[in-house]
GROMACS .gro file of C-alpha atoms in nm:
model
  272
    1UNK     CA    1   0.003  -0.001   0.000
    2UNK     CA    2   0.145   0.341  -0.094
    3UNK     CA    3   0.252   0.545   0.208
    4UNK     CA    4   0.026   0.831   0.101
    5UNK     CA    5  -0.289   0.617   0.115
    6UNK     CA    6  -0.183   0.463   0.443
    7UNK     CA    7  -0.130   0.813   0.587
    8UNK     CA    8  -0.471   0.927   0.463
    9UNK     CA    9  -0.641   0.624   0.622
   10UNK     CA   10  -0.457   0.678   0.952
   11UNK     CA   11  -0.536   1.051   0.939
   12UNK     CA   12  -0.912   0.990   0.909
   13UNK     CA   13  -0.904   0.733   1.190
   14UNK     CA   14  -0.695   0.965   1.414
   15UNK     CA   15  -0.941   1.246   1.348
   16UNK     CA   16  -1.226   1.018   1.439
   17UNK     CA   17  -1.063   0.920   1.768
   18UNK     CA   18  -0.980   1.275   1.854
   19UNK     CA   19  -1.344   1.381   1.776
   20UNK     CA   20  -1.472   1.119   2.019
   21UNK     CA   21  -1.227   1.237   2.287
   22UNK     CA   22  -1.361   1.591   2.247
   23UNK     CA   23  -1.719   1.461   2.281
   24UNK     CA   24  -1.619   1.263   2.590
   25UNK     CA   25  -1.478   1.585   2.740
   26UNK     CA   26  -1.810   1.756   2.666
   27UNK     CA   27  -2.002   1.472   2.841
   28UNK     CA   28  -1.776   1.489   3.151
   29UNK     CA   29  -1.806   1.870   3.159
   30UNK     CA   30  -2.179   1.932   3.081
   31UNK     CA   31  -2.153   2.304   3.154
   32UNK     CA   32  -1.926   2.352   2.845
   33UNK     CA   33  -2.098   2.476   2.528
   34UNK     CA   34  -1.964   2.357   2.195
   35UNK     CA   35  -2.041   2.696   2.040
   36UNK     CA   36  -1.860   2.898   2.306
   37UNK     CA   37  -1.552   2.674   2.332
   38UNK     CA   38  -1.522   2.548   1.980
   39UNK     CA   39  -1.191   2.723   1.910
   40UNK     CA   40  -1.038   2.610   2.238
   41UNK     CA   41  -1.148   2.251   2.181
   42UNK     CA   42  -1.013   2.252   1.830
   43UNK     CA   43  -0.668   2.389   1.918
   44UNK     CA   44  -0.629   2.227   2.265
   45UNK     CA   45  -0.784   1.881   2.213
   46UNK     CA   46  -0.883   1.793   1.862
   47UNK     CA   47  -0.568   1.885   1.672
   48UNK     CA   48  -0.323   1.760   1.942
   49UNK     CA   49  -0.498   1.425   1.988
   50UNK     CA   50  -0.512   1.380   1.610
   51UNK     CA   51  -0.140   1.441   1.586
   52UNK     CA   52  -0.070   1.206   1.875
   53UNK     CA   53  -0.284   0.919   1.735
   54UNK     CA   54  -0.172   0.962   1.374
   55UNK     CA   55   0.174   0.805   1.397
   56UNK     CA   56   0.055   0.494   1.579
   57UNK     CA   57  -0.235   0.436   1.346
   58UNK     CA   58  -0.023   0.487   1.041
   59UNK     CA   59   0.231   0.242   1.171
   60UNK     CA   60  -0.046  -0.020   1.223
   61UNK     CA   61  -0.181   0.033   0.871
   62UNK     CA   62   0.164   0.027   0.711
   63UNK     CA   63   0.282  -0.280   0.898
   64UNK     CA   64  -0.043  -0.472   0.843
   65UNK     CA   65  -0.010  -0.409   0.466
   66UNK     CA   66   0.354  -0.523   0.458
   67UNK     CA   67   0.343  -0.839   0.677
   68UNK     CA   68   0.307  -1.147   0.457
   69UNK     CA   69   0.107  -1.342   0.709
   70UNK     CA   70  -0.138  -1.070   0.799
   71UNK     CA   71  -0.497  -1.151   0.692
   72UNK     CA   72  -0.613  -0.914   0.420
   73UNK     CA   73  -0.880  -0.904   0.160
   74UNK     CA   74  -0.828  -0.901  -0.218
   75UNK     CA   75  -1.091  -0.633  -0.242
   76UNK     CA   76  -1.099  -0.414   0.075
   77UNK     CA   77  -1.424  -0.251   0.181
   78UNK     CA   78  -1.298   0.093   0.071
   79UNK     CA   79  -1.069   0.032  -0.229
   80UNK     CA   80  -0.954   0.391  -0.237
   81UNK     CA   81  -0.831   0.366   0.129
   82UNK     CA   82  -0.752  -0.004   0.196
   83UNK     CA   83  -0.640   0.044   0.552
   84UNK     CA   84  -0.910   0.274   0.678
   85UNK     CA   85  -1.129  -0.013   0.811
   86UNK     CA   86  -0.847  -0.146   1.032
   87UNK     CA   87  -0.748   0.200   1.151
   88UNK     CA   88  -1.107   0.305   1.220
   89UNK     CA   89  -1.164  -0.020   1.405
   90UNK     CA   90  -0.876   0.053   1.639
   91UNK     CA   91  -0.987   0.412   1.686
   92UNK     CA   92  -1.346   0.322   1.770
   93UNK     CA   93  -1.236   0.043   2.005
   94UNK     CA   94  -1.016   0.281   2.197
   95UNK     CA   95  -1.291   0.546   2.203
   96UNK     CA   96  -1.553   0.293   2.319
   97UNK     CA   97  -1.322   0.171   2.601
   98UNK     CA   98  -1.267   0.527   2.720
   99UNK     CA   99  -1.638   0.600   2.712
  100UNK     CA  100  -1.714   0.289   2.925
  101UNK     CA  101  -1.429   0.361   3.161
  102UNK     CA  102  -1.539   0.720   3.211
  103UNK     CA  103  -1.901   0.601   3.271
  104UNK     CA  104  -1.795   0.363   3.543
  105UNK     CA  105  -1.534   0.595   3.698
  106UNK     CA  106  -1.732   0.924   3.709
  107UNK     CA  107  -2.091   0.798   3.747
  108UNK     CA  108  -2.102   0.969   4.086
  109UNK     CA  109  -1.953   1.295   3.957
  110UNK     CA  110  -2.147   1.383   3.640
  111UNK     CA  111  -2.509   1.501   3.660
  112UNK     CA  112  -2.776   1.226   3.659
  113UNK     CA  113  -2.923   1.356   3.334
  114UNK     CA  114  -2.583   1.293   3.163
  115UNK     CA  115  -2.553   0.926   3.262
  116UNK     CA  116  -2.801   0.781   3.016
  117UNK     CA  117  -2.667   0.974   2.713
  118UNK     CA  118  -2.315   0.878   2.808
  119UNK     CA  119  -2.413   0.515   2.835
  120UNK     CA  120  -2.601   0.538   2.504
  121UNK     CA  121  -2.295   0.687   2.339
  122UNK     CA  122  -2.067   0.405   2.473
  123UNK     CA  123  -2.318   0.153   2.334
  124UNK     CA  124  -2.319   0.331   1.992
  125UNK     CA  125  -1.943   0.332   1.980
  126UNK     CA  126  -1.924  -0.038   2.076
  127UNK     CA  127  -2.181  -0.118   1.808
  128UNK     CA  128  -1.986   0.086   1.541
  129UNK     CA  129  -1.669  -0.100   1.631
  130UNK     CA  130  -1.848  -0.436   1.604
  131UNK     CA  131  -1.981  -0.337   1.262
  132UNK     CA  132  -1.632  -0.265   1.143
  133UNK     CA  133  -1.501  -0.587   1.288
  134UNK     CA  134  -1.779  -0.783   1.102
  135UNK     CA  135  -1.698  -0.601   0.781
  136UNK     CA  136  -1.331  -0.683   0.816
  137UNK     CA  137  -1.398  -1.049   0.891
  138UNK     CA  138  -1.632  -1.069   0.591
  139UNK     CA  139  -1.368  -0.915   0.364
  140UNK     CA  140  -1.108  -1.172   0.469
  141UNK     CA  141  -1.332  -1.477   0.455
  142UNK     CA  142  -1.511  -1.390   0.139
  143UNK     CA  143  -1.256  -1.201  -0.077
  144UNK     CA  144  -1.450  -1.227  -0.403
  145UNK     CA  145  -1.777  -1.091  -0.266
  146UNK     CA  146  -1.890  -0.745  -0.381
  147UNK     CA  147  -1.801  -0.459  -0.146
  148UNK     CA  148  -2.086  -0.212  -0.213
  149UNK     CA  149  -2.270  -0.283   0.115
  150UNK     CA  150  -1.945  -0.317   0.310
  151UNK     CA  151  -1.827   0.030   0.196
  152UNK     CA  152  -2.158   0.180   0.303
  153UNK     CA  153  -2.142   0.007   0.640
  154UNK     CA  154  -1.780   0.139   0.700
  155UNK     CA  155  -1.888   0.498   0.624
  156UNK     CA  156  -2.202   0.462   0.826
  157UNK     CA  157  -2.026   0.315   1.133
  158UNK     CA  158  -1.752   0.582   1.128
  159UNK     CA  159  -1.989   0.872   1.091
  160UNK     CA  160  -2.233   0.739   1.353
  161UNK     CA  161  -1.944   0.724   1.602
  162UNK     CA  162  -1.945   1.104   1.603
  163UNK     CA  163  -2.301   1.192   1.510
  164UNK     CA  164  -2.474   0.971   1.769
  165UNK     CA  165  -2.282   1.101   2.074
  166UNK     CA  166  -2.314   1.459   1.953
  167UNK     CA  167  -2.690   1.411   1.918
  168UNK     CA  168  -2.730   1.232   2.258
  169UNK     CA  169  -2.543   1.495   2.456
  170UNK     CA  170  -2.795   1.691   2.659
  171UNK     CA  171  -2.812   2.074   2.668
  172UNK     CA  172  -2.539   2.237   2.877
  173UNK     CA  173  -2.613   2.197   3.245
  174UNK     CA  174  -2.557   2.488   3.483
  175UNK     CA  175  -2.331   2.437   3.785
  176UNK     CA  176  -2.523   2.302   4.083
  177UNK     CA  177  -2.589   2.544   4.370
  178UNK     CA  178  -2.336   2.494   4.652
  179UNK     CA  179  -2.480   2.277   4.926
  180UNK     CA  180  -2.446   2.445   5.269
  181UNK     CA  181  -2.288   2.235   5.533
  182UNK     CA  182  -2.516   2.191   5.831
  183UNK     CA  183  -2.450   1.986   6.142
  184UNK     CA  184  -2.713   1.820   6.362
  185UNK     CA  185  -2.889   2.059   6.590
  186UNK     CA  186  -2.966   1.797   6.856
  187UNK     CA  187  -2.736   1.720   7.146
  188UNK     CA  188  -2.576   1.375   7.093
  189UNK     CA  189  -2.626   1.121   7.372
  190UNK     CA  190  -2.257   1.032   7.382
  191UNK     CA  191  -1.940   1.148   7.219
  192UNK     CA  192  -1.829   0.950   6.914
  193UNK     CA  193  -1.477   0.984   6.767
  194UNK     CA  194  -1.436   0.875   6.409
  195UNK     CA  195  -1.080   0.783   6.303
  196UNK     CA  196  -1.024   0.748   5.929
  197UNK     CA  197  -0.689   0.635   5.788
  198UNK     CA  198  -0.605   0.731   5.438
  199UNK     CA  199  -0.386   0.489   5.235
  200UNK     CA  200  -0.397   0.204   5.487
  201UNK     CA  201  -0.638  -0.082   5.450
  202UNK     CA  202  -0.818  -0.256   5.739
  203UNK     CA  203  -0.639  -0.579   5.649
  204UNK     CA  204  -0.295  -0.417   5.701
  205UNK     CA  205  -0.409  -0.281   6.036
  206UNK     CA  206  -0.530  -0.625   6.148
  207UNK     CA  207  -0.197  -0.781   6.045
  208UNK     CA  208  -0.010  -0.517   6.245
  209UNK     CA  209  -0.231  -0.572   6.548
  210UNK     CA  210  -0.182  -0.950   6.526
  211UNK     CA  211   0.196  -0.907   6.522
  212UNK     CA  212   0.172  -0.676   6.825
  213UNK     CA  213   0.315  -0.376   6.637
  214UNK     CA  214   0.000  -0.160   6.671
  215UNK     CA  215  -0.108  -0.186   7.039
  216UNK     CA  216  -0.304   0.140   7.036
  217UNK     CA  217  -0.504   0.041   6.731
  218UNK     CA  218  -0.561  -0.301   6.888
  219UNK     CA  219  -0.706  -0.141   7.199
  220UNK     CA  220  -0.929   0.088   6.987
  221UNK     CA  221  -1.057  -0.208   6.787
  222UNK     CA  222  -1.136  -0.404   7.097
  223UNK     CA  223  -1.320  -0.122   7.269
  224UNK     CA  224  -1.500   0.028   6.966
  225UNK     CA  225  -1.638  -0.060   6.627
  226UNK     CA  226  -1.429  -0.089   6.313
  227UNK     CA  227  -1.469  -0.178   5.953
  228UNK     CA  228  -1.360  -0.089   5.596
  229UNK     CA  229  -1.478   0.257   5.469
  230UNK     CA  230  -1.667   0.259   5.141
  231UNK     CA  231  -1.507   0.472   4.878
  232UNK     CA  232  -1.563   0.618   4.533
  233UNK     CA  233  -1.385   0.557   4.210
  234UNK     CA  234  -1.141   0.691   4.112
  235UNK     CA  235  -0.996   0.709   4.459
  236UNK     CA  236  -0.897   1.073   4.462
  237UNK     CA  237  -0.875   1.222   4.810
  238UNK     CA  238  -1.052   1.562   4.768
  239UNK     CA  239  -1.383   1.432   4.634
  240UNK     CA  240  -1.385   1.129   4.866
  241UNK     CA  241  -1.321   1.317   5.190
  242UNK     CA  242  -1.561   1.589   5.094
  243UNK     CA  243  -1.825   1.321   5.039
  244UNK     CA  244  -1.747   1.178   5.384
  245UNK     CA  245  -1.774   1.515   5.555
  246UNK     CA  246  -2.087   1.633   5.373
  247UNK     CA  247  -2.262   1.302   5.312
  248UNK     CA  248  -2.322   1.390   4.948
  249UNK     CA  249  -2.190   1.264   4.616
  250UNK     CA  250  -1.934   1.466   4.412
  251UNK     CA  251  -2.213   1.573   4.168
  252UNK     CA  252  -2.383   1.745   4.460
  253UNK     CA  253  -2.097   1.893   4.664
  254UNK     CA  254  -1.901   2.002   4.347
  255UNK     CA  255  -1.551   1.865   4.430
  256UNK     CA  256  -1.491   1.615   4.154
  257UNK     CA  257  -1.112   1.581   4.120
  258UNK     CA  258  -0.774   1.701   4.246
  259UNK     CA  259  -0.778   2.014   4.031
  260UNK     CA  260  -0.970   2.211   3.764
  261UNK     CA  261  -0.824   2.339   3.439
  262UNK     CA  262  -0.890   2.577   3.155
  263UNK     CA  263  -0.816   2.523   2.782
  264UNK     CA  264  -0.608   2.783   2.606
  265UNK     CA  265  -0.833   3.056   2.471
  266UNK     CA  266  -1.126   2.967   2.696
  267UNK     CA  267  -1.243   3.103   3.031
  268UNK     CA  268  -1.460   2.795   3.104
  269UNK     CA  269  -1.356   2.586   3.401
  270UNK     CA  270  -1.323   2.212   3.322
  271UNK     CA  271  -1.352   1.976   3.616
  272UNK     CA  272  -1.295   1.633   3.458
   0.00000   0.00000   0.00000
């Protein structure tokens, strides 16, 4: 395969992956408007991620076309760009994995109305990747079959990977009102001291007590109650401890990560 066509196929796939990463950023930061931050998203995310993904995808396309034992079709789905199906499959697989990972990791941080569209986008990306996989398998197993339908499926799968998440994203959500911290007004019947240890599991404490190396902790465990503390994922200290002190999830108290950031050319605060 000529290097120029391999570069074009890899470039389209890299642009596809970068577009999905921009959309993922919009899902995780629902207060951001595409119209207001379009230039910042283009210069700070879309173009850099395209440039980062391009060499790796080009290498995959070039190597797959040069290896003698690599399965390939006599008539690729898109004959003008023979490697675009492989490159797009890798790009959509990576994008789908990132969407699913973000959904699981930040389900307690993003607003509730964003969860269903984010899950729908992850499903759409997974379905698009499976369509490309099926097209590739069909091209290898049945090399003499016509490619009219396969070419249409490749174009449809690649375009839907951007169009569907963009359509599913809800309207920009305003920042939630800060929740005032209020303590109980009643007088407690007895004094309770809560000791939380960051970075040390209950199993490690039990092992230290059993060896006799933590006598104070051993006395506290015998005289009081103890147990593992439930946590959130990802395990970042600011949102977790804020949730412990306020009794609210990160989407409600507003502390979602270690730090916030801004894209060059934008005044919008990004939290995830």
